[in-house]
Structure formats: structure tokens, C-alpha cells
mmCIF file of N, CA, C and O in Angstrom:
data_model
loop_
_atom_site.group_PDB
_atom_site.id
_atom_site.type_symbol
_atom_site.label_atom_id
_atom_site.label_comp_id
_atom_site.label_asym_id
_atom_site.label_seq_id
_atom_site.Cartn_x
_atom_site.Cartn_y
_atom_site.Cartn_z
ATOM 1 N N UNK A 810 23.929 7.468 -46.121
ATOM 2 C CA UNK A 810 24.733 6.268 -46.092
ATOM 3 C C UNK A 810 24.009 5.205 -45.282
ATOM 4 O O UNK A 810 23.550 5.396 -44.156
ATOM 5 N N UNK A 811 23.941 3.880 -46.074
ATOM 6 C CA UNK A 811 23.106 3.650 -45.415
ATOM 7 C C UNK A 811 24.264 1.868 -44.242
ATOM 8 O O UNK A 811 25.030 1.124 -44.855
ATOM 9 N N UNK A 812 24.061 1.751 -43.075
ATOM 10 C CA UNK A 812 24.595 0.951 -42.543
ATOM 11 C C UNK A 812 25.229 -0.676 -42.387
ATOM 12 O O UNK A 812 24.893 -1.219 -41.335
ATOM 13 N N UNK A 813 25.955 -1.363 -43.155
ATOM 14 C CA UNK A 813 25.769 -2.750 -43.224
ATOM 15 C C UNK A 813 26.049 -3.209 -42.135
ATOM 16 O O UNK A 813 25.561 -4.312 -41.891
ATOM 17 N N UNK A 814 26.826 -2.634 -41.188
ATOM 18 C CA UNK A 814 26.938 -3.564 -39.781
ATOM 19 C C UNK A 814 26.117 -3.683 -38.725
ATOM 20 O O UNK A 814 26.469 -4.319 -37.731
ATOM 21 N N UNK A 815 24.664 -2.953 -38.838
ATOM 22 C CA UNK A 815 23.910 -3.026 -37.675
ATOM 23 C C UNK A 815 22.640 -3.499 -38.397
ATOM 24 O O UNK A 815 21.556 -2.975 -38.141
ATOM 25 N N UNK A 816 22.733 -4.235 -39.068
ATOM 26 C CA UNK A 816 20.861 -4.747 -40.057
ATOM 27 C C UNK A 816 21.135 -5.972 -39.694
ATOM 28 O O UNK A 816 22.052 -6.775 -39.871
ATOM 29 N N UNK A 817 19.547 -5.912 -38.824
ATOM 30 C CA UNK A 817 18.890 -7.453 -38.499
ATOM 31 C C UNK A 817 17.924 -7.842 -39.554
ATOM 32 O O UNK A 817 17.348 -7.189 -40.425
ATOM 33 N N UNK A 818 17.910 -9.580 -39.097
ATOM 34 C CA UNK A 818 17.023 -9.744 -39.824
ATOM 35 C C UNK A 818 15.809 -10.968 -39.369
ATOM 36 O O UNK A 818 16.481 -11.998 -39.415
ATOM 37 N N UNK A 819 14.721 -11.283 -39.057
ATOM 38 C CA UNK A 819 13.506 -12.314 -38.180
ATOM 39 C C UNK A 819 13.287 -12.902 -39.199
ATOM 40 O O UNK A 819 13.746 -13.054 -40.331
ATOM 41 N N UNK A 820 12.387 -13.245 -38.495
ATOM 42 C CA UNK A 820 11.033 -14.126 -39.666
ATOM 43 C C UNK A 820 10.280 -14.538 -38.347
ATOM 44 O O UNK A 820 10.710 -15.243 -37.435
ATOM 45 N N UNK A 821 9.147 -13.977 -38.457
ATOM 46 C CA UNK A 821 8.400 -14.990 -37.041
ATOM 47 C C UNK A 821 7.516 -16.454 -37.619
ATOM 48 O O UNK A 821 7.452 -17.086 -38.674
ATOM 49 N N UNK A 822 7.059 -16.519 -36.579
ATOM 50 C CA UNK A 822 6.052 -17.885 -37.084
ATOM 51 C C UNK A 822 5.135 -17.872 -38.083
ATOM 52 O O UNK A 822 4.501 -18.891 -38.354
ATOM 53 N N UNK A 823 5.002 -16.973 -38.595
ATOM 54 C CA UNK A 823 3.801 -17.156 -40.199
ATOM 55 C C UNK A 823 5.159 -16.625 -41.242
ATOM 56 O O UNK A 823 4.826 -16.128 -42.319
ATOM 57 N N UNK A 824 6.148 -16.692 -41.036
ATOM 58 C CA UNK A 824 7.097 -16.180 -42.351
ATOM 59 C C UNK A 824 7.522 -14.907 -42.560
ATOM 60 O O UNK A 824 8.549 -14.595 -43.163
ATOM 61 N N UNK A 825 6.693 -14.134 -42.036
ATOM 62 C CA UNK A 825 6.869 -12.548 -42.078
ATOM 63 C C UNK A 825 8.182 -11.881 -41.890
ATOM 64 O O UNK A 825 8.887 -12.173 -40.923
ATOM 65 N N UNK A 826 8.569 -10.933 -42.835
ATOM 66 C CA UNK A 826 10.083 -10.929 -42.732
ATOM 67 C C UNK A 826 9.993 -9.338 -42.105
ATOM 68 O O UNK A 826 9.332 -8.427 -42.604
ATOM 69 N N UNK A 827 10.788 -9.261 -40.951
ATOM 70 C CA UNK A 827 11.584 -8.400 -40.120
ATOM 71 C C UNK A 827 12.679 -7.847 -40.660
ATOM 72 O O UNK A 827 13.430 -8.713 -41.109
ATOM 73 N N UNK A 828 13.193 -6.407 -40.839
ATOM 74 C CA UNK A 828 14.639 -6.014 -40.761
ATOM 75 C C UNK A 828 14.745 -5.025 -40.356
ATOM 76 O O UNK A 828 13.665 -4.540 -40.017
ATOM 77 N N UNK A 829 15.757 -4.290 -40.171
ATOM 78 C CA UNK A 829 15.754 -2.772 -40.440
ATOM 79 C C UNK A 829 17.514 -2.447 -40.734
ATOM 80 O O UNK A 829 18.444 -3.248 -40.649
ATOM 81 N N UNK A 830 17.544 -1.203 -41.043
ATOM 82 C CA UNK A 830 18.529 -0.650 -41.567
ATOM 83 C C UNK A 830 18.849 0.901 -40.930
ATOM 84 O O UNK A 830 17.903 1.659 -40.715
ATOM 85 N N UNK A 831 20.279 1.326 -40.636
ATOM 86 C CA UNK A 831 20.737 2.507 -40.206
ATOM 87 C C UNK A 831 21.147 3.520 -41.178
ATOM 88 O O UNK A 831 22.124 3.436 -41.922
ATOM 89 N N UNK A 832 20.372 4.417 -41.110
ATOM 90 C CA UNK A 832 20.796 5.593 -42.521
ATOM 91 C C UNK A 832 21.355 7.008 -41.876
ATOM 92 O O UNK A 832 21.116 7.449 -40.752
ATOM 93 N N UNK A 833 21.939 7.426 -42.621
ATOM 94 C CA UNK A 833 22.804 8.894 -42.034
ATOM 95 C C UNK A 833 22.308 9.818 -43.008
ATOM 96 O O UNK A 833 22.688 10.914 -42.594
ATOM 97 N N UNK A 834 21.619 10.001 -44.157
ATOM 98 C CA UNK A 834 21.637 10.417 -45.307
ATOM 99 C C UNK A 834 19.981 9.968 -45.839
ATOM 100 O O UNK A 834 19.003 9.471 -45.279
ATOM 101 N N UNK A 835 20.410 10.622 -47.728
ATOM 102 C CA UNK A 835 19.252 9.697 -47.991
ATOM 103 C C UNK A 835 18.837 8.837 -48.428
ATOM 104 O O UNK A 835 19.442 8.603 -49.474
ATOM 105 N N UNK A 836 17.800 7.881 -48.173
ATOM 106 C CA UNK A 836 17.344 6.604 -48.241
ATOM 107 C C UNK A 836 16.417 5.919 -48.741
ATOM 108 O O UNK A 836 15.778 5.358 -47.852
ATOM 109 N N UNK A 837 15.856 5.595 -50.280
ATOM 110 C CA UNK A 837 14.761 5.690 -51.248
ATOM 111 C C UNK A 837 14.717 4.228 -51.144
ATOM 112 O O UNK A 837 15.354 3.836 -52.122
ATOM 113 N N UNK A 838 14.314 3.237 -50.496
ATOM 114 C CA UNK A 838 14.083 1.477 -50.823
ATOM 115 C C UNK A 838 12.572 1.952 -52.012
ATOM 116 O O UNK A 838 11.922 2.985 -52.173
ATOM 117 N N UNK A 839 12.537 0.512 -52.653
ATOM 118 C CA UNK A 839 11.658 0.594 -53.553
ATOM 119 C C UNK A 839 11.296 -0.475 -53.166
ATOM 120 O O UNK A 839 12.023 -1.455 -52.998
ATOM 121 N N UNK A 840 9.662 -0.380 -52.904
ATOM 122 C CA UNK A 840 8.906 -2.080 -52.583
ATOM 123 C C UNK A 840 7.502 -1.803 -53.771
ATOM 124 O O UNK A 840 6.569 -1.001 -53.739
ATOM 125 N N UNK A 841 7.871 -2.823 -54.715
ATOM 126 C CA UNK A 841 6.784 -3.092 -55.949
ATOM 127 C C UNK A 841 6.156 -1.705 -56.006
ATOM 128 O O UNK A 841 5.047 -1.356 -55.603
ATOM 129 N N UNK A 842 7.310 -0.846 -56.715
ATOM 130 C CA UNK A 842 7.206 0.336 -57.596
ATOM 131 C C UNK A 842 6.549 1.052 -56.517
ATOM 132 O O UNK A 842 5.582 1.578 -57.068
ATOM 133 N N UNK A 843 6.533 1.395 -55.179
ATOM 134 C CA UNK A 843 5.745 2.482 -54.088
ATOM 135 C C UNK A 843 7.992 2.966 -54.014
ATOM 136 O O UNK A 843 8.709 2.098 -54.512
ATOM 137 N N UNK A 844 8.515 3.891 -53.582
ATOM 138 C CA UNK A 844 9.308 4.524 -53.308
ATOM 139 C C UNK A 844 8.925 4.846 -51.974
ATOM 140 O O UNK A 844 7.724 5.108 -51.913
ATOM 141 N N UNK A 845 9.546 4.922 -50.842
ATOM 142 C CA UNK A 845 9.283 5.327 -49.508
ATOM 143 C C UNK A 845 11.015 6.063 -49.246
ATOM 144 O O UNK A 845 12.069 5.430 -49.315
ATOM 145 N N UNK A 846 10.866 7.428 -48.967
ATOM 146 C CA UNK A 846 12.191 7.958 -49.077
ATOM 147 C C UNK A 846 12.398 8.601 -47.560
ATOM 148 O O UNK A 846 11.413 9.023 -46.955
ATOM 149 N N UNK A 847 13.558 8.650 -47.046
ATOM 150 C CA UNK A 847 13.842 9.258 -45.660
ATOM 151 C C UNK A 847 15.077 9.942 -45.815
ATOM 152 O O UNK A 847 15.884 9.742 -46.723
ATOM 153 N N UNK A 848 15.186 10.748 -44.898
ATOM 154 C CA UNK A 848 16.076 12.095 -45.118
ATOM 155 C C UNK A 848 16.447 12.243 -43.269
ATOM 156 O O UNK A 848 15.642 12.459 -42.363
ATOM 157 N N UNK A 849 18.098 12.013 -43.176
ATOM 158 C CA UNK A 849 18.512 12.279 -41.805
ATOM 159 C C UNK A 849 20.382 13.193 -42.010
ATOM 160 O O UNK A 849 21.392 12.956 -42.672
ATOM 161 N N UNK A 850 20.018 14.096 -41.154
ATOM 162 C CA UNK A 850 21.384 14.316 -40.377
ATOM 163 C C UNK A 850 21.726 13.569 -39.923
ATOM 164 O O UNK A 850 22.795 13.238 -40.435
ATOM 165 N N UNK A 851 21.385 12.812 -38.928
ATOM 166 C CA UNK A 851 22.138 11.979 -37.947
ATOM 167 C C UNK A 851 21.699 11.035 -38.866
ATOM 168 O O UNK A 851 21.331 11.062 -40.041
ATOM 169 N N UNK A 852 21.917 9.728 -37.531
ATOM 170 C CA UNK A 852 21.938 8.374 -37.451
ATOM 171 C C UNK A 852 20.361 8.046 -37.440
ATOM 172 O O UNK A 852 19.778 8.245 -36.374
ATOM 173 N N UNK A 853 19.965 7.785 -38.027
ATOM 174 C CA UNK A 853 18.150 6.936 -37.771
ATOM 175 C C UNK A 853 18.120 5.412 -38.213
ATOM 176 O O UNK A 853 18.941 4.815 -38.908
ATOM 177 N N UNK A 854 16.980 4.952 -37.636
ATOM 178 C CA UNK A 854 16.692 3.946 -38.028
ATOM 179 C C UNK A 854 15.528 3.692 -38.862
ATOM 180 O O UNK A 854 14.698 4.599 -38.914
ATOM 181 N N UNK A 855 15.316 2.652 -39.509
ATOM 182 C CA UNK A 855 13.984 2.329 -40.199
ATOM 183 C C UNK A 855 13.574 0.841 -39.575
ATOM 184 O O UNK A 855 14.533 0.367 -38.966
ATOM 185 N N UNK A 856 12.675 0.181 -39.569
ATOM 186 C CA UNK A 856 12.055 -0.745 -39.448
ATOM 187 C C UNK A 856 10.877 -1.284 -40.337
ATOM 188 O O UNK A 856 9.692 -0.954 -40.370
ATOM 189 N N UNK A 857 11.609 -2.252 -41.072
ATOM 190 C CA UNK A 857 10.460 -2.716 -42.384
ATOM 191 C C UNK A 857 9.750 -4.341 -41.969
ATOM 192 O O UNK A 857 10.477 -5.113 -41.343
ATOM 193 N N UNK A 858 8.560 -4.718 -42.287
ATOM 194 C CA UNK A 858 7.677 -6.175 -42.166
ATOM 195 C C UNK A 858 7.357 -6.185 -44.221
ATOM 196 O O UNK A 858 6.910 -5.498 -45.140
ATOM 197 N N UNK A 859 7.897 -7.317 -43.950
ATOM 198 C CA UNK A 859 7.500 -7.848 -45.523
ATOM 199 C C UNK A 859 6.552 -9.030 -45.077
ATOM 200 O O UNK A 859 6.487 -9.378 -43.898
ATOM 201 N N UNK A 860 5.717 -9.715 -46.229
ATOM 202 C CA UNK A 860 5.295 -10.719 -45.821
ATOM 203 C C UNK A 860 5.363 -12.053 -46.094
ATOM 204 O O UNK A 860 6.591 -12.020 -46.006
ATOM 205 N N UNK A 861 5.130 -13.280 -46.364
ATOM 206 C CA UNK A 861 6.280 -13.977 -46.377
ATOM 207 C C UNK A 861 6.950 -14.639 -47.921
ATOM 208 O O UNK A 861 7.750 -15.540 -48.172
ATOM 209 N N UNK A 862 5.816 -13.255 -49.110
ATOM 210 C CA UNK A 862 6.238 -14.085 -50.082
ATOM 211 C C UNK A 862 7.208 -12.503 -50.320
ATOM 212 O O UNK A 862 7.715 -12.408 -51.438
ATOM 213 N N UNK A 863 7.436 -11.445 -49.447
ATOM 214 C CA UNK A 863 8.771 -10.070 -50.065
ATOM 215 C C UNK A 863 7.950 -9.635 -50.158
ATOM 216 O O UNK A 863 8.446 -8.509 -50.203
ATOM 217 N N UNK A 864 6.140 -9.316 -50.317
ATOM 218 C CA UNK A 864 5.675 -7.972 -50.493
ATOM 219 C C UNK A 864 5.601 -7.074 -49.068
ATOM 220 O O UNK A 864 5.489 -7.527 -47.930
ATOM 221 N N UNK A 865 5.704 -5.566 -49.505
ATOM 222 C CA UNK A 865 5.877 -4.554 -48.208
ATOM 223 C C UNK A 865 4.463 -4.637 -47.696
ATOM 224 O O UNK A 865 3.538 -4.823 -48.487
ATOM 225 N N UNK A 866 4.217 -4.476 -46.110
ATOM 226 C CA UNK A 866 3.489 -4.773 -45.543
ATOM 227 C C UNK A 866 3.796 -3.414 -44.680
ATOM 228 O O UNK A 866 2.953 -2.586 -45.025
ATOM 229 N N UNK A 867 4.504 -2.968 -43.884
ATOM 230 C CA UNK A 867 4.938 -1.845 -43.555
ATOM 231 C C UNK A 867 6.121 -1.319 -42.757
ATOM 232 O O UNK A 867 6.851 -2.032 -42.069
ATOM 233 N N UNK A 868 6.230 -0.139 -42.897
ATOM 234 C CA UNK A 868 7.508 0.014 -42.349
ATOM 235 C C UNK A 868 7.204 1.366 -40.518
ATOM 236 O O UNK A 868 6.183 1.789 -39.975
ATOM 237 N N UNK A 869 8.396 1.507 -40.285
ATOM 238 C CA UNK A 869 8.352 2.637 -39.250
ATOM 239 C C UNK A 869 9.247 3.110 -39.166
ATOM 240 O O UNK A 869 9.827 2.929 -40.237
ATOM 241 N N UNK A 870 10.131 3.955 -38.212
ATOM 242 C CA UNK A 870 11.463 4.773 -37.932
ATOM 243 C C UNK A 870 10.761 4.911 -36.801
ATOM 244 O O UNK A 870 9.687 4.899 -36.201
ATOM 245 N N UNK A 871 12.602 5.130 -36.832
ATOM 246 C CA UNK A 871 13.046 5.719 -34.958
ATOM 247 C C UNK A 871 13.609 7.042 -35.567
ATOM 248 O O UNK A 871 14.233 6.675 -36.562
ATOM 249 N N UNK A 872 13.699 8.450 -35.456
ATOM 250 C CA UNK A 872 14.282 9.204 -35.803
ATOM 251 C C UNK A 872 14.381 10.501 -34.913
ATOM 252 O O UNK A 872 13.324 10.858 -34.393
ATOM 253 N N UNK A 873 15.541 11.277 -34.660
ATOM 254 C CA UNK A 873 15.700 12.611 -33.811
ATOM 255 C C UNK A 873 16.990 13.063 -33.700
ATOM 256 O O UNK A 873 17.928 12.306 -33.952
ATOM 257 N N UNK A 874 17.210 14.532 -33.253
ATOM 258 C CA UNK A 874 17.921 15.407 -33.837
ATOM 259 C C UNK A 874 19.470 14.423 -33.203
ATOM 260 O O UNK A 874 20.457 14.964 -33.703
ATOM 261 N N UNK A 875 19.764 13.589 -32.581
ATOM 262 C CA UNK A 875 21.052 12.848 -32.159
ATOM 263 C C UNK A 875 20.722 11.392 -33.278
ATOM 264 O O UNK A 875 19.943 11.165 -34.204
ATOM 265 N N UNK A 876 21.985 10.518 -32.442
ATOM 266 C CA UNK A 876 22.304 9.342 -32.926
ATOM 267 C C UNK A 876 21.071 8.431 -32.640
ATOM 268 O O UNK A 876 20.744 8.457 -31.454
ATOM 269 N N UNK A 877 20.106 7.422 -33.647
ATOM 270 C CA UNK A 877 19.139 6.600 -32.993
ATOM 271 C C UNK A 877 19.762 5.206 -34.128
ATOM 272 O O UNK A 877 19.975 5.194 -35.340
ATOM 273 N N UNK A 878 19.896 4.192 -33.109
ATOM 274 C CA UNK A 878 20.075 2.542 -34.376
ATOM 275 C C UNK A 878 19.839 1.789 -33.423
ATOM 276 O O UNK A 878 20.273 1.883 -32.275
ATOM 277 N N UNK A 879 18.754 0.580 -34.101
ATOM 278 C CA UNK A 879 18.516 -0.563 -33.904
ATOM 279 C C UNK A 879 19.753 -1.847 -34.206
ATOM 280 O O UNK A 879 19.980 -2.490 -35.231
ATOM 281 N N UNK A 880 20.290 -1.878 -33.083
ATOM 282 C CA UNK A 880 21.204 -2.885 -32.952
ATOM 283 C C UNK A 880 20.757 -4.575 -33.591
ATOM 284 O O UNK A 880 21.239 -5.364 -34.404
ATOM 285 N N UNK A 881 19.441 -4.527 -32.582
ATOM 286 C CA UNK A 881 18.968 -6.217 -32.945
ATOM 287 C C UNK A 881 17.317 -6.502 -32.944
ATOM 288 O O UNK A 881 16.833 -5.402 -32.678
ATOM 289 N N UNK A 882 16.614 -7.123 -33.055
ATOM 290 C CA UNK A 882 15.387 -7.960 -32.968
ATOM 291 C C UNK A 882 15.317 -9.168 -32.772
ATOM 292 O O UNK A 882 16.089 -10.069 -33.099
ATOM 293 N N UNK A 883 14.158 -9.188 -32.105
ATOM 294 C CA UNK A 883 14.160 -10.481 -31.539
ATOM 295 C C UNK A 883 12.465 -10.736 -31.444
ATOM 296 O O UNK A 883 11.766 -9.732 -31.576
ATOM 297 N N UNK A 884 11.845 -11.941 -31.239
ATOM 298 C CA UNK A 884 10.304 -12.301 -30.729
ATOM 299 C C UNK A 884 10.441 -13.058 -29.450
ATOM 300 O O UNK A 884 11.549 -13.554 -29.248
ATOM 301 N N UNK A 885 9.559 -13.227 -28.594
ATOM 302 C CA UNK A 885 9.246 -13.839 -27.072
ATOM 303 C C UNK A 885 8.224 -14.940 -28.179
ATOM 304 O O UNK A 885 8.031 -15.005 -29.393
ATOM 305 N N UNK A 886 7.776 -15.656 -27.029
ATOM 306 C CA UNK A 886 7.190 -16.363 -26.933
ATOM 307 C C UNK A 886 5.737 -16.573 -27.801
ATOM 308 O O UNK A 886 5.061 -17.432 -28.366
ATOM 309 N N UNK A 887 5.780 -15.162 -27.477
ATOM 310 C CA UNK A 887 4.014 -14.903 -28.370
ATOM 311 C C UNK A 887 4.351 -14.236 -29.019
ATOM 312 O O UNK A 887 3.717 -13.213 -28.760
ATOM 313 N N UNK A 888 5.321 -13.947 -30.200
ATOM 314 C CA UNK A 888 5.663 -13.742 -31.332
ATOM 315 C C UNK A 888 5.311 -12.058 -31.232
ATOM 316 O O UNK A 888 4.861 -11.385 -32.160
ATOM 317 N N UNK A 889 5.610 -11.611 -29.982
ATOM 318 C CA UNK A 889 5.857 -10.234 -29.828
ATOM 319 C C UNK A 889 7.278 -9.431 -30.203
ATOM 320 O O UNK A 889 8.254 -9.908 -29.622
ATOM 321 N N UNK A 890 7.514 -8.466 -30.943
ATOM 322 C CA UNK A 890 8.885 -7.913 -31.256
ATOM 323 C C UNK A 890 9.163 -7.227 -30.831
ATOM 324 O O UNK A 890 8.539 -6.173 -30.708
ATOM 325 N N UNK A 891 10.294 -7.489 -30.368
ATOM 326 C CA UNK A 891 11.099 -6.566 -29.278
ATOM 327 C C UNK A 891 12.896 -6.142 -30.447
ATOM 328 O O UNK A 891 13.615 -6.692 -31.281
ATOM 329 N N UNK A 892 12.793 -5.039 -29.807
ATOM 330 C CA UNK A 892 14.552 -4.231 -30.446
ATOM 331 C C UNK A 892 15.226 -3.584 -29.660
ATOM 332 O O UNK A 892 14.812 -2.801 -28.804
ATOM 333 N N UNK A 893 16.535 -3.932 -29.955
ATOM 334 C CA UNK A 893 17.861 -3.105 -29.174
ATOM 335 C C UNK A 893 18.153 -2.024 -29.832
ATOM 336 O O UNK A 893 18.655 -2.016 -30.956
ATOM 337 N N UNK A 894 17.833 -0.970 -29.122
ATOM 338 C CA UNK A 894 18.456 -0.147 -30.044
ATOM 339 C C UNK A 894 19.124 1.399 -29.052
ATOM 340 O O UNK A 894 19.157 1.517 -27.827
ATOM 341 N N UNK A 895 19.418 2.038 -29.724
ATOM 342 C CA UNK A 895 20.197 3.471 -28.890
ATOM 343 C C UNK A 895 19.407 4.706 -29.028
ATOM 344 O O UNK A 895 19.164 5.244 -30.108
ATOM 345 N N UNK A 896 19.057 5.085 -27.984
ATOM 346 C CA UNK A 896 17.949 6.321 -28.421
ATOM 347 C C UNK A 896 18.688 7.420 -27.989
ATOM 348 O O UNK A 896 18.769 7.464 -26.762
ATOM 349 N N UNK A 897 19.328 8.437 -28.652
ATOM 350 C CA UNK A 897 19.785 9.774 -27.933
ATOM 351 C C UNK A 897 18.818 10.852 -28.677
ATOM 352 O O UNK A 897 18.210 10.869 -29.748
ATOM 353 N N UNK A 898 19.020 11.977 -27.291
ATOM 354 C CA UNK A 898 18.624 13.201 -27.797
ATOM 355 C C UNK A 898 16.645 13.055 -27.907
ATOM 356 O O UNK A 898 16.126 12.338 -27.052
ATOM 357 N N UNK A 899 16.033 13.509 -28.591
ATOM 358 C CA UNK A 899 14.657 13.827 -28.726
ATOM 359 C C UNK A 899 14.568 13.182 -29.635
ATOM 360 O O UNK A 899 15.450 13.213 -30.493
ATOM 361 N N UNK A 900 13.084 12.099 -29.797
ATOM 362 C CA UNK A 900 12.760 11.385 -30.606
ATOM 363 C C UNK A 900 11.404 12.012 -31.348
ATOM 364 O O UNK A 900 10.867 11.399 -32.272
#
């Protein structure tokens, strides 16, 4: 299942698009026909960079045997990314 109340979303200074999404279950996004699939008991997160015309550029997770979600994102100054998020249990 995947989360609508906790997905952010950026764009830093060259356009580059930021999000991520909270999944409990499983989770197949499709970026220009590549499938990238994730599989959770709990709560995980993903973290995707598109670039600024929607092609995938790459993604990451937060994932472990408890609850893990990225609340928010944000950039400083020097277009460094920073996230809120909840880490329980072993990552």
C-alpha cells in the first residue's frame, strides 16, 4: 500500500525533481519501461531524482525490520538535501 499522506515533493535549482513515497507492501513504479520493484512488511520509504524533463535519474530507500517514512525534504543553501523522516528498529 502505497502512502498518499506523507509524499514530498522539490525541485532544486537545475529542475531536478525530488519525491518519495511510503510503501507497506508491494511497489513496482515504472520509469521509461525499467520496472524497479520493492517488497516491505513494514513501513519503508523510497526516494526517487527525476530530471528536469521526468526521466529517472535515481532512486534509494530507507528500509528495516520496524516502521521507516520520510515525512519531508527540503535543500539549504547549496542545494544540499536534507529529509525528515522516522527511523525505527534496524536499518
Amino acid at each position: 500500500m502505497i502512502s498518499n499522506e506523507d509524499k514530498s515533493v522539490k525541485i532544486d535549482n537545475q529542475n531536478n525533481i525530488y519525491f518519495n513515497t511510503n510503501y507497506s507492501s508491494t511497489f513496482t513504479p515504472n520509469f521509461n519501461n525499467t520496472n524497479i520493484s520493492f517488497n516491505s512488511n513494514s513501513t519503508d520509504s523510497i526516494l526517487f531524482k527525476l530530471d528536469k524533463n521526468g526521466e529517472y535519474v535515481w532512486h534509494n530507500f530507507i528500509f528495516g525490520n520496524e516502521r521507516q517514512e520520510i515525512y519531508s525534504l527540503d535543500f539549504d543553501n547549496n542545494q544540499n538535501l536534507y529529509l525528515l523522516a522516522q527511523i525505527n528498529g534496524d536499518t
